[in-house]
Amino acid sequence: MRWRPQSLRGLTIAFLALFLTVTMAAGLGTFFATLSMVTALVDERVEAESHAIAPVGAAFDQAEWQARIADMARERDTADLGMLLTDAQGRRIAGNVRFTRPLPLGFSALDRRDRIEGLSAGRVLVRDLGQGVRLAVFAETEPIDDYFAMRRRIYIAGFGAIVVVVLAGLLLFRRLIGERIEQMRLTAESIIDGDIAAACRWSGMAVSSIGRPARSIACWIAWAS
């Protein structure tokens, strides 16, 4: 048996719970969708730049890879990339960065724990080029430091303001409706007790097209008596 709210308070609580659930789902969904999209775009760029240095299927040419890494490190469009070419023993052959830990093959995430200067969060692609030589290329996922932390606070503030406004309006609406219902209840009890004139004193009937004739009849009966 499904539960249905039987009172104004129950209806208010049900609406508020549904509204908060939907608002939180929308906020979290938007935030994580944005994060996922940025991650996917960075992965695409890192993969493209890695293939530009060492094309898939190309012959083993360590000197050529070193030259391309040096050229890309000087170019404006790719100067923000981190690149590292290492030998089978993990020694640096070429590149503009050093890692504090061994990185797995494929895509992985970087953060402050990797202690890379100027990096708060990023994505790295590590490829095996043959003979134990590995190429790592990474890029930042945050245009400025702590970008997503600030974005998270913006989402919380924005959706929080929506919740506060709706909550205030809902409480005001409930208060007005509650006063009308209470006034109607007291008037009905007075009429039951024989006080017909109570209907004339109830202003709630005056705002209703249905209530106006009833109020007029009640006032006429009270005047006649």
mmCIF file with all atom_site columns, N, CA and C in Angstrom, residues 38-50 81-85 96-111 114 116 119 121-127 134-141:
data_model
loop_
_atom_site.group_PDB
_atom_site.id
_atom_site.type_symbol
_atom_site.label_atom_id
_atom_site.label_alt_id
_atom_site.label_comp_id
_atom_site.label_asym_id
_atom_site.label_entity_id
_atom_site.label_seq_id
_atom_site.pdbx_PDB_ins_code
_atom_site.Cartn_x
_atom_site.Cartn_y
_atom_site.Cartn_z
_atom_site.occupancy
_atom_site.B_iso_or_equiv
_atom_site.pdbx_formal_charge
_atom_site.auth_seq_id
_atom_site.auth_comp_id
_atom_site.auth_asym_id
_atom_site.auth_atom_id
_atom_site.pdbx_PDB_model_num
ATOM 1   N N  . VAL A 1 38  ? 35.601 17.345 -19.210 1.00 0.00 ? 38  VAL A N  1
ATOM 2   C CA . VAL A 1 38  ? 36.949 17.920 -19.213 1.00 0.00 ? 38  VAL A CA 1
ATOM 3   C C  . VAL A 1 38  ? 37.996 16.814 -19.257 1.00 0.00 ? 38  VAL A C  1
ATOM 4   N N  . THR A 1 39  ? 37.786 15.765 -18.476 1.00 0.00 ? 39  THR A N  1
ATOM 5   C CA . THR A 1 39  ? 38.726 14.642 -18.463 1.00 0.00 ? 39  THR A CA 1
ATOM 6   C C  . THR A 1 39  ? 38.830 13.989 -19.839 1.00 0.00 ? 39  THR A C  1
ATOM 7   N N  . ALA A 1 40  ? 37.681 13.802 -20.500 1.00 0.00 ? 40  ALA A N  1
ATOM 8   C CA . ALA A 1 40  ? 37.685 13.183 -21.827 1.00 0.00 ? 40  ALA A CA 1
ATOM 9   C C  . ALA A 1 40  ? 38.425 14.055 -22.843 1.00 0.00 ? 40  ALA A C  1
ATOM 10  N N  . LEU A 1 41  ? 38.213 15.372 -22.786 1.00 0.00 ? 41  LEU A N  1
ATOM 11  C CA . LEU A 1 41  ? 38.879 16.284 -23.719 1.00 0.00 ? 41  LEU A CA 1
ATOM 12  C C  . LEU A 1 41  ? 40.393 16.298 -23.491 1.00 0.00 ? 41  LEU A C  1
ATOM 13  N N  . VAL A 1 42  ? 40.809 16.297 -22.219 1.00 0.00 ? 42  VAL A N  1
ATOM 14  C CA . VAL A 1 42  ? 42.237 16.280 -21.911 1.00 0.00 ? 42  VAL A CA 1
ATOM 15  C C  . VAL A 1 42  ? 42.867 14.961 -22.368 1.00 0.00 ? 42  VAL A C  1
ATOM 16  N N  . ASP A 1 43  ? 42.169 13.852 -22.164 1.00 0.00 ? 43  ASP A N  1
ATOM 17  C CA . ASP A 1 43  ? 42.679 12.560 -22.619 1.00 0.00 ? 43  ASP A CA 1
ATOM 18  C C  . ASP A 1 43  ? 42.879 12.550 -24.139 1.00 0.00 ? 43  ASP A C  1
ATOM 19  N N  . GLU A 1 44  ? 41.924 13.131 -24.859 1.00 0.00 ? 44  GLU A N  1
ATOM 20  C CA . GLU A 1 44  ? 42.038 13.191 -26.317 1.00 0.00 ? 44  GLU A CA 1
ATOM 21  C C  . GLU A 1 44  ? 43.263 14.008 -26.735 1.00 0.00 ? 44  GLU A C  1
ATOM 22  N N  . ARG A 1 45  ? 43.471 15.137 -26.059 1.00 0.00 ? 45  ARG A N  1
ATOM 23  C CA . ARG A 1 45  ? 44.606 15.982 -26.421 1.00 0.00 ? 45  ARG A CA 1
ATOM 24  C C  . ARG A 1 45  ? 45.935 15.293 -26.102 1.00 0.00 ? 45  ARG A C  1
ATOM 25  N N  . VAL A 1 46  ? 46.012 14.692 -24.910 1.00 0.00 ? 46  VAL A N  1
ATOM 26  C CA . VAL A 1 46  ? 47.245 14.004 -24.516 1.00 0.00 ? 46  VAL A CA 1
ATOM 27  C C  . VAL A 1 46  ? 47.566 12.872 -25.488 1.00 0.00 ? 46  VAL A C  1
ATOM 28  N N  . GLU A 1 47  ? 46.548 12.127 -25.884 1.00 0.00 ? 47  GLU A N  1
ATOM 29  C CA . GLU A 1 47  ? 46.771 11.023 -26.810 1.00 0.00 ? 47  GLU A CA 1
ATOM 30  C C  . GLU A 1 47  ? 47.245 11.538 -28.169 1.00 0.00 ? 47  GLU A C  1
ATOM 31  N N  . ALA A 1 48  ? 46.632 12.626 -28.641 1.00 0.00 ? 48  ALA A N  1
ATOM 32  C CA . ALA A 1 48  ? 47.022 13.187 -29.931 1.00 0.00 ? 48  ALA A CA 1
ATOM 33  C C  . ALA A 1 48  ? 48.469 13.686 -29.902 1.00 0.00 ? 48  ALA A C  1
ATOM 34  N N  . GLU A 1 49  ? 48.873 14.352 -28.824 1.00 0.00 ? 49  GLU A N  1
ATOM 35  C CA . GLU A 1 49  ? 50.240 14.862 -28.729 1.00 0.00 ? 49  GLU A CA 1
ATOM 36  C C  . GLU A 1 49  ? 51.252 13.729 -28.568 1.00 0.00 ? 49  GLU A C  1
ATOM 37  N N  . SER A 1 50  ? 50.852 12.677 -27.860 1.00 0.00 ? 50  SER A N  1
ATOM 38  C CA . SER A 1 50  ? 51.737 11.529 -27.709 1.00 0.00 ? 50  SER A CA 1
ATOM 39  C C  . SER A 1 50  ? 51.989 10.863 -29.061 1.00 0.00 ? 50  SER A C  1
ATOM 40  N N  . LEU A 1 81  ? 52.383 21.253 -21.925 1.00 0.00 ? 81  LEU A N  1
ATOM 41  C CA . LEU A 1 81  ? 52.393 19.802 -21.774 1.00 0.00 ? 81  LEU A CA 1
ATOM 42  C C  . LEU A 1 81  ? 53.605 19.344 -20.976 1.00 0.00 ? 81  LEU A C  1
ATOM 43  N N  . GLY A 1 82  ? 53.411 18.256 -20.224 1.00 0.00 ? 82  GLY A N  1
ATOM 44  C CA . GLY A 1 82  ? 54.530 17.602 -19.564 1.00 0.00 ? 82  GLY A CA 1
ATOM 45  C C  . GLY A 1 82  ? 54.915 16.372 -20.365 1.00 0.00 ? 82  GLY A C  1
ATOM 46  N N  . MET A 1 83  ? 56.183 16.193 -20.659 1.00 0.00 ? 83  MET A N  1
ATOM 47  C CA . MET A 1 83  ? 56.639 15.068 -21.485 1.00 0.00 ? 83  MET A CA 1
ATOM 48  C C  . MET A 1 83  ? 57.876 14.454 -20.859 1.00 0.00 ? 83  MET A C  1
ATOM 49  N N  . LEU A 1 84  ? 57.937 13.127 -20.905 1.00 0.00 ? 84  LEU A N  1
ATOM 50  C CA . LEU A 1 84  ? 59.095 12.432 -20.348 1.00 0.00 ? 84  LEU A CA 1
ATOM 51  C C  . LEU A 1 84  ? 59.329 11.145 -21.133 1.00 0.00 ? 84  LEU A C  1
ATOM 52  N N  . LEU A 1 85  ? 60.558 10.986 -21.608 1.00 0.00 ? 85  LEU A N  1
ATOM 53  C CA . LEU A 1 85  ? 60.979 9.777  -22.317 1.00 0.00 ? 85  LEU A CA 1
ATOM 54  C C  . LEU A 1 85  ? 62.008 9.073  -21.447 1.00 0.00 ? 85  LEU A C  1
ATOM 55  N N  . ASN A 1 96  ? 60.613 17.439 -20.056 1.00 0.00 ? 96  ASN A N  1
ATOM 56  C CA . ASN A 1 96  ? 60.636 18.665 -19.261 1.00 0.00 ? 96  ASN A CA 1
ATOM 57  C C  . ASN A 1 96  ? 60.055 18.469 -17.866 1.00 0.00 ? 96  ASN A C  1
ATOM 58  N N  . VAL A 1 97  ? 59.956 17.219 -17.416 1.00 0.00 ? 97  VAL A N  1
ATOM 59  C CA . VAL A 1 97  ? 59.364 16.949 -16.109 1.00 0.00 ? 97  VAL A CA 1
ATOM 60  C C  . VAL A 1 97  ? 59.947 15.656 -15.555 1.00 0.00 ? 97  VAL A C  1
ATOM 61  N N  . ARG A 1 98  ? 59.828 15.481 -14.231 1.00 0.00 ? 98  ARG A N  1
ATOM 62  C CA . ARG A 1 98  ? 60.220 14.233 -13.578 1.00 0.00 ? 98  ARG A CA 1
ATOM 63  C C  . ARG A 1 98  ? 59.067 13.777 -12.690 1.00 0.00 ? 98  ARG A C  1
ATOM 64  N N  . PHE A 1 99  ? 58.865 12.475 -12.619 1.00 0.00 ? 99  PHE A N  1
ATOM 65  C CA . PHE A 1 99  ? 57.812 11.914 -11.780 1.00 0.00 ? 99  PHE A CA 1
ATOM 66  C C  . PHE A 1 99  ? 58.422 11.303 -10.530 1.00 0.00 ? 99  PHE A C  1
ATOM 67  N N  . THR A 1 100 ? 57.686 11.390 -9.436  1.00 0.00 ? 100 THR A N  1
ATOM 68  C CA . THR A 1 100 ? 58.171 10.869 -8.157  1.00 0.00 ? 100 THR A CA 1
ATOM 69  C C  . THR A 1 100 ? 57.777 9.417  -7.943  1.00 0.00 ? 100 THR A C  1
ATOM 70  N N  . ARG A 1 101 ? 57.009 8.848  -8.867  1.00 0.00 ? 101 ARG A N  1
ATOM 71  C CA . ARG A 1 101 ? 56.578 7.457  -8.727  1.00 0.00 ? 101 ARG A CA 1
ATOM 72  C C  . ARG A 1 101 ? 56.488 6.818  -10.119 1.00 0.00 ? 101 ARG A C  1
ATOM 73  N N  . PRO A 1 102 ? 56.607 5.505  -10.188 1.00 0.00 ? 102 PRO A N  1
ATOM 74  C CA . PRO A 1 102 ? 56.435 4.842  -11.487 1.00 0.00 ? 102 PRO A CA 1
ATOM 75  C C  . PRO A 1 102 ? 54.974 4.912  -11.912 1.00 0.00 ? 102 PRO A C  1
ATOM 76  N N  . LEU A 1 103 ? 54.743 5.250  -13.170 1.00 0.00 ? 103 LEU A N  1
ATOM 77  C CA . LEU A 1 103 ? 53.386 5.394  -13.678 1.00 0.00 ? 103 LEU A CA 1
ATOM 78  C C  . LEU A 1 103 ? 52.986 4.153  -14.469 1.00 0.00 ? 103 LEU A C  1
ATOM 79  N N  . PRO A 1 104 ? 51.735 3.714  -14.336 1.00 0.00 ? 104 PRO A N  1
ATOM 80  C CA . PRO A 1 104 ? 51.282 2.540  -15.089 1.00 0.00 ? 104 PRO A CA 1
ATOM 81  C C  . PRO A 1 104 ? 51.067 2.891  -16.563 1.00 0.00 ? 104 PRO A C  1
ATOM 82  N N  . LEU A 1 105 ? 51.086 1.887  -17.401 1.00 0.00 ? 105 LEU A N  1
ATOM 83  C CA . LEU A 1 105 ? 50.790 2.110  -18.810 1.00 0.00 ? 105 LEU A CA 1
ATOM 84  C C  . LEU A 1 105 ? 49.337 2.525  -18.984 1.00 0.00 ? 105 LEU A C  1
ATOM 85  N N  . GLY A 1 106 ? 49.094 3.339  -20.001 1.00 0.00 ? 106 GLY A N  1
ATOM 86  C CA . GLY A 1 106 ? 47.742 3.808  -20.259 1.00 0.00 ? 106 GLY A CA 1
ATOM 87  C C  . GLY A 1 106 ? 47.467 5.133  -19.576 1.00 0.00 ? 106 GLY A C  1
ATOM 88  N N  . PHE A 1 107 ? 46.180 5.461  -19.469 1.00 0.00 ? 107 PHE A N  1
ATOM 89  C CA . PHE A 1 107 ? 45.781 6.722  -18.846 1.00 0.00 ? 107 PHE A CA 1
ATOM 90  C C  . PHE A 1 107 ? 45.714 6.576  -17.333 1.00 0.00 ? 107 PHE A C  1
ATOM 91  N N  . SER A 1 108 ? 46.097 7.625  -16.630 1.00 0.00 ? 108 SER A N  1
ATOM 92  C CA . SER A 1 108 ? 45.952 7.679  -15.176 1.00 0.00 ? 108 SER A CA 1
ATOM 93  C C  . SER A 1 108 ? 45.881 9.141  -14.748 1.00 0.00 ? 108 SER A C  1
ATOM 94  N N  . ALA A 1 109 ? 45.532 9.349  -13.492 1.00 0.00 ? 109 ALA A N  1
ATOM 95  C CA . ALA A 1 109 ? 45.356 10.703 -12.972 1.00 0.00 ? 109 ALA A CA 1
ATOM 96  C C  . ALA A 1 109 ? 46.587 11.159 -12.197 1.00 0.00 ? 109 ALA A C  1
ATOM 97  N N  . LEU A 1 110 ? 46.814 12.468 -12.224 1.00 0.00 ? 110 LEU A N  1
ATOM 98  C CA . LEU A 1 110 ? 47.880 13.090 -11.442 1.00 0.00 ? 110 LEU A CA 1
ATOM 99  C C  . LEU A 1 110 ? 47.255 14.107 -10.499 1.00 0.00 ? 110 LEU A C  1
ATOM 100 N N  . ASP A 1 111 ? 47.892 14.329 -9.355  1.00 0.00 ? 111 ASP A N  1
ATOM 101 C CA . ASP A 1 111 ? 47.414 15.340 -8.418  1.00 0.00 ? 111 ASP A CA 1
ATOM 102 C C  . ASP A 1 111 ? 48.601 15.919 -7.651  1.00 0.00 ? 111 ASP A C  1
ATOM 103 N N  . ASP A 1 114 ? 51.848 14.008 -6.560  1.00 0.00 ? 114 ASP A N  1
ATOM 104 C CA . ASP A 1 114 ? 52.937 13.732 -7.490  1.00 0.00 ? 114 ASP A CA 1
ATOM 105 C C  . ASP A 1 114 ? 54.005 14.821 -7.472  1.00 0.00 ? 114 ASP A C  1
ATOM 106 N N  . ILE A 1 116 ? 54.421 17.761 -8.785  1.00 0.00 ? 116 ILE A N  1
ATOM 107 C CA . ILE A 1 116 ? 54.839 18.389 -10.037 1.00 0.00 ? 116 ILE A CA 1
ATOM 108 C C  . ILE A 1 116 ? 54.551 19.874 -9.927  1.00 0.00 ? 116 ILE A C  1
ATOM 109 N N  . LEU A 1 119 ? 51.155 21.945 -10.854 1.00 0.00 ? 119 LEU A N  1
ATOM 110 C CA . LEU A 1 119 ? 50.073 21.014 -11.195 1.00 0.00 ? 119 LEU A CA 1
ATOM 111 C C  . LEU A 1 119 ? 49.241 20.694 -9.958  1.00 0.00 ? 119 LEU A C  1
ATOM 112 N N  . ALA A 1 121 ? 45.950 19.114 -10.664 1.00 0.00 ? 121 ALA A N  1
ATOM 113 C CA . ALA A 1 121 ? 45.249 17.917 -11.161 1.00 0.00 ? 121 ALA A CA 1
ATOM 114 C C  . ALA A 1 121 ? 45.529 17.783 -12.644 1.00 0.00 ? 121 ALA A C  1
ATOM 115 N N  . GLY A 1 122 ? 45.685 16.548 -13.108 1.00 0.00 ? 122 GLY A N  1
ATOM 116 C CA . GLY A 1 122 ? 45.972 16.348 -14.521 1.00 0.00 ? 122 GLY A CA 1
ATOM 117 C C  . GLY A 1 122 ? 45.764 14.907 -14.943 1.00 0.00 ? 122 GLY A C  1
ATOM 118 N N  . ARG A 1 123 ? 45.962 14.665 -16.239 1.00 0.00 ? 123 ARG A N  1
ATOM 119 C CA . ARG A 1 123 ? 45.849 13.327 -16.809 1.00 0.00 ? 123 ARG A CA 1
ATOM 120 C C  . ARG A 1 123 ? 47.124 13.009 -17.578 1.00 0.00 ? 123 ARG A C  1
ATOM 121 N N  . VAL A 1 124 ? 47.576 11.761 -17.467 1.00 0.00 ? 124 VAL A N  1
ATOM 122 C CA . VAL A 1 124 ? 48.809 11.356 -18.115 1.00 0.00 ? 124 VAL A CA 1
ATOM 123 C C  . VAL A 1 124 ? 48.573 10.083 -18.927 1.00 0.00 ? 124 VAL A C  1
ATOM 124 N N  . LEU A 1 125 ? 49.242 10.000 -20.062 1.00 0.00 ? 125 LEU A N  1
ATOM 125 C CA . LEU A 1 125 ? 49.216 8.796  -20.882 1.00 0.00 ? 125 LEU A CA 1
ATOM 126 C C  . LEU A 1 125 ? 50.640 8.260  -21.001 1.00 0.00 ? 125 LEU A C  1
ATOM 127 N N  . VAL A 1 126 ? 50.823 7.009  -20.617 1.00 0.00 ? 126 VAL A N  1
ATOM 128 C CA . VAL A 1 126 ? 52.129 6.356  -20.699 1.00 0.00 ? 126 VAL A CA 1
ATOM 129 C C  . VAL A 1 126 ? 52.045 5.256  -21.755 1.00 0.00 ? 126 VAL A C  1
ATOM 130 N N  . ARG A 1 127 ? 52.981 5.288  -22.710 1.00 0.00 ? 127 ARG A N  1
ATOM 131 C CA . ARG A 1 127 ? 53.025 4.282  -23.783 1.00 0.00 ? 127 ARG A CA 1
ATOM 132 C C  . ARG A 1 127 ? 54.381 3.590  -23.801 1.00 0.00 ? 127 ARG A C  1
ATOM 133 N N  . ARG A 1 134 ? 59.766 4.181  -22.644 1.00 0.00 ? 134 ARG A N  1
ATOM 134 C CA . ARG A 1 134 ? 58.401 4.627  -22.385 1.00 0.00 ? 134 ARG A CA 1
ATOM 135 C C  . ARG A 1 134 ? 58.276 6.136  -22.584 1.00 0.00 ? 134 ARG A C  1
ATOM 136 N N  . LEU A 1 135 ? 57.128 6.521  -23.107 1.00 0.00 ? 135 LEU A N  1
ATOM 137 C CA . LEU A 1 135 ? 56.827 7.945  -23.300 1.00 0.00 ? 135 LEU A CA 1
ATOM 138 C C  . LEU A 1 135 ? 55.617 8.304  -22.454 1.00 0.00 ? 135 LEU A C  1
ATOM 139 N N  . ALA A 1 136 ? 55.781 9.321  -21.616 1.00 0.00 ? 136 ALA A N  1
ATOM 140 C CA . ALA A 1 136 ? 54.684 9.822  -20.784 1.00 0.00 ? 136 ALA A CA 1
ATOM 141 C C  . ALA A 1 136 ? 54.387 11.262 -21.191 1.00 0.00 ? 136 ALA A C  1
ATOM 142 N N  . VAL A 1 137 ? 53.117 11.530 -21.460 1.00 0.00 ? 137 VAL A N  1
ATOM 143 C CA . VAL A 1 137 ? 52.677 12.887 -21.804 1.00 0.00 ? 137 VAL A CA 1
ATOM 144 C C  . VAL A 1 137 ? 51.497 13.219 -20.909 1.00 0.00 ? 137 VAL A C  1
ATOM 145 N N  . PHE A 1 138 ? 51.544 14.388 -20.269 1.00 0.00 ? 138 PHE A N  1
ATOM 146 C CA . PHE A 1 138 ? 50.420 14.755 -19.414 1.00 0.00 ? 138 PHE A CA 1
ATOM 147 C C  . PHE A 1 138 ? 50.025 16.211 -19.645 1.00 0.00 ? 138 PHE A C  1
ATOM 148 N N  . ALA A 1 139 ? 48.786 16.519 -19.248 1.00 0.00 ? 139 ALA A N  1
ATOM 149 C CA . ALA A 1 139 ? 48.253 17.884 -19.318 1.00 0.00 ? 139 ALA A CA 1
ATOM 150 C C  . ALA A 1 139 ? 47.355 18.113 -18.109 1.00 0.00 ? 139 ALA A C  1
ATOM 151 N N  . GLU A 1 140 ? 47.196 19.357 -17.744 1.00 0.00 ? 140 GLU A N  1
ATOM 152 C CA . GLU A 1 140 ? 46.354 19.704 -16.597 1.00 0.00 ? 140 GLU A CA 1
ATOM 153 C C  . GLU A 1 140 ? 44.880 19.616 -16.959 1.00 0.00 ? 140 GLU A C  1
ATOM 154 N N  . THR A 1 141 ? 44.064 19.224 -15.980 1.00 0.00 ? 141 THR A N  1
ATOM 155 C CA . THR A 1 141 ? 42.614 19.232 -16.154 1.00 0.00 ? 141 THR A CA 1
ATOM 156 C C  . THR A 1 141 ? 41.986 20.472 -15.520 1.00 0.00 ? 141 THR A C  1
#
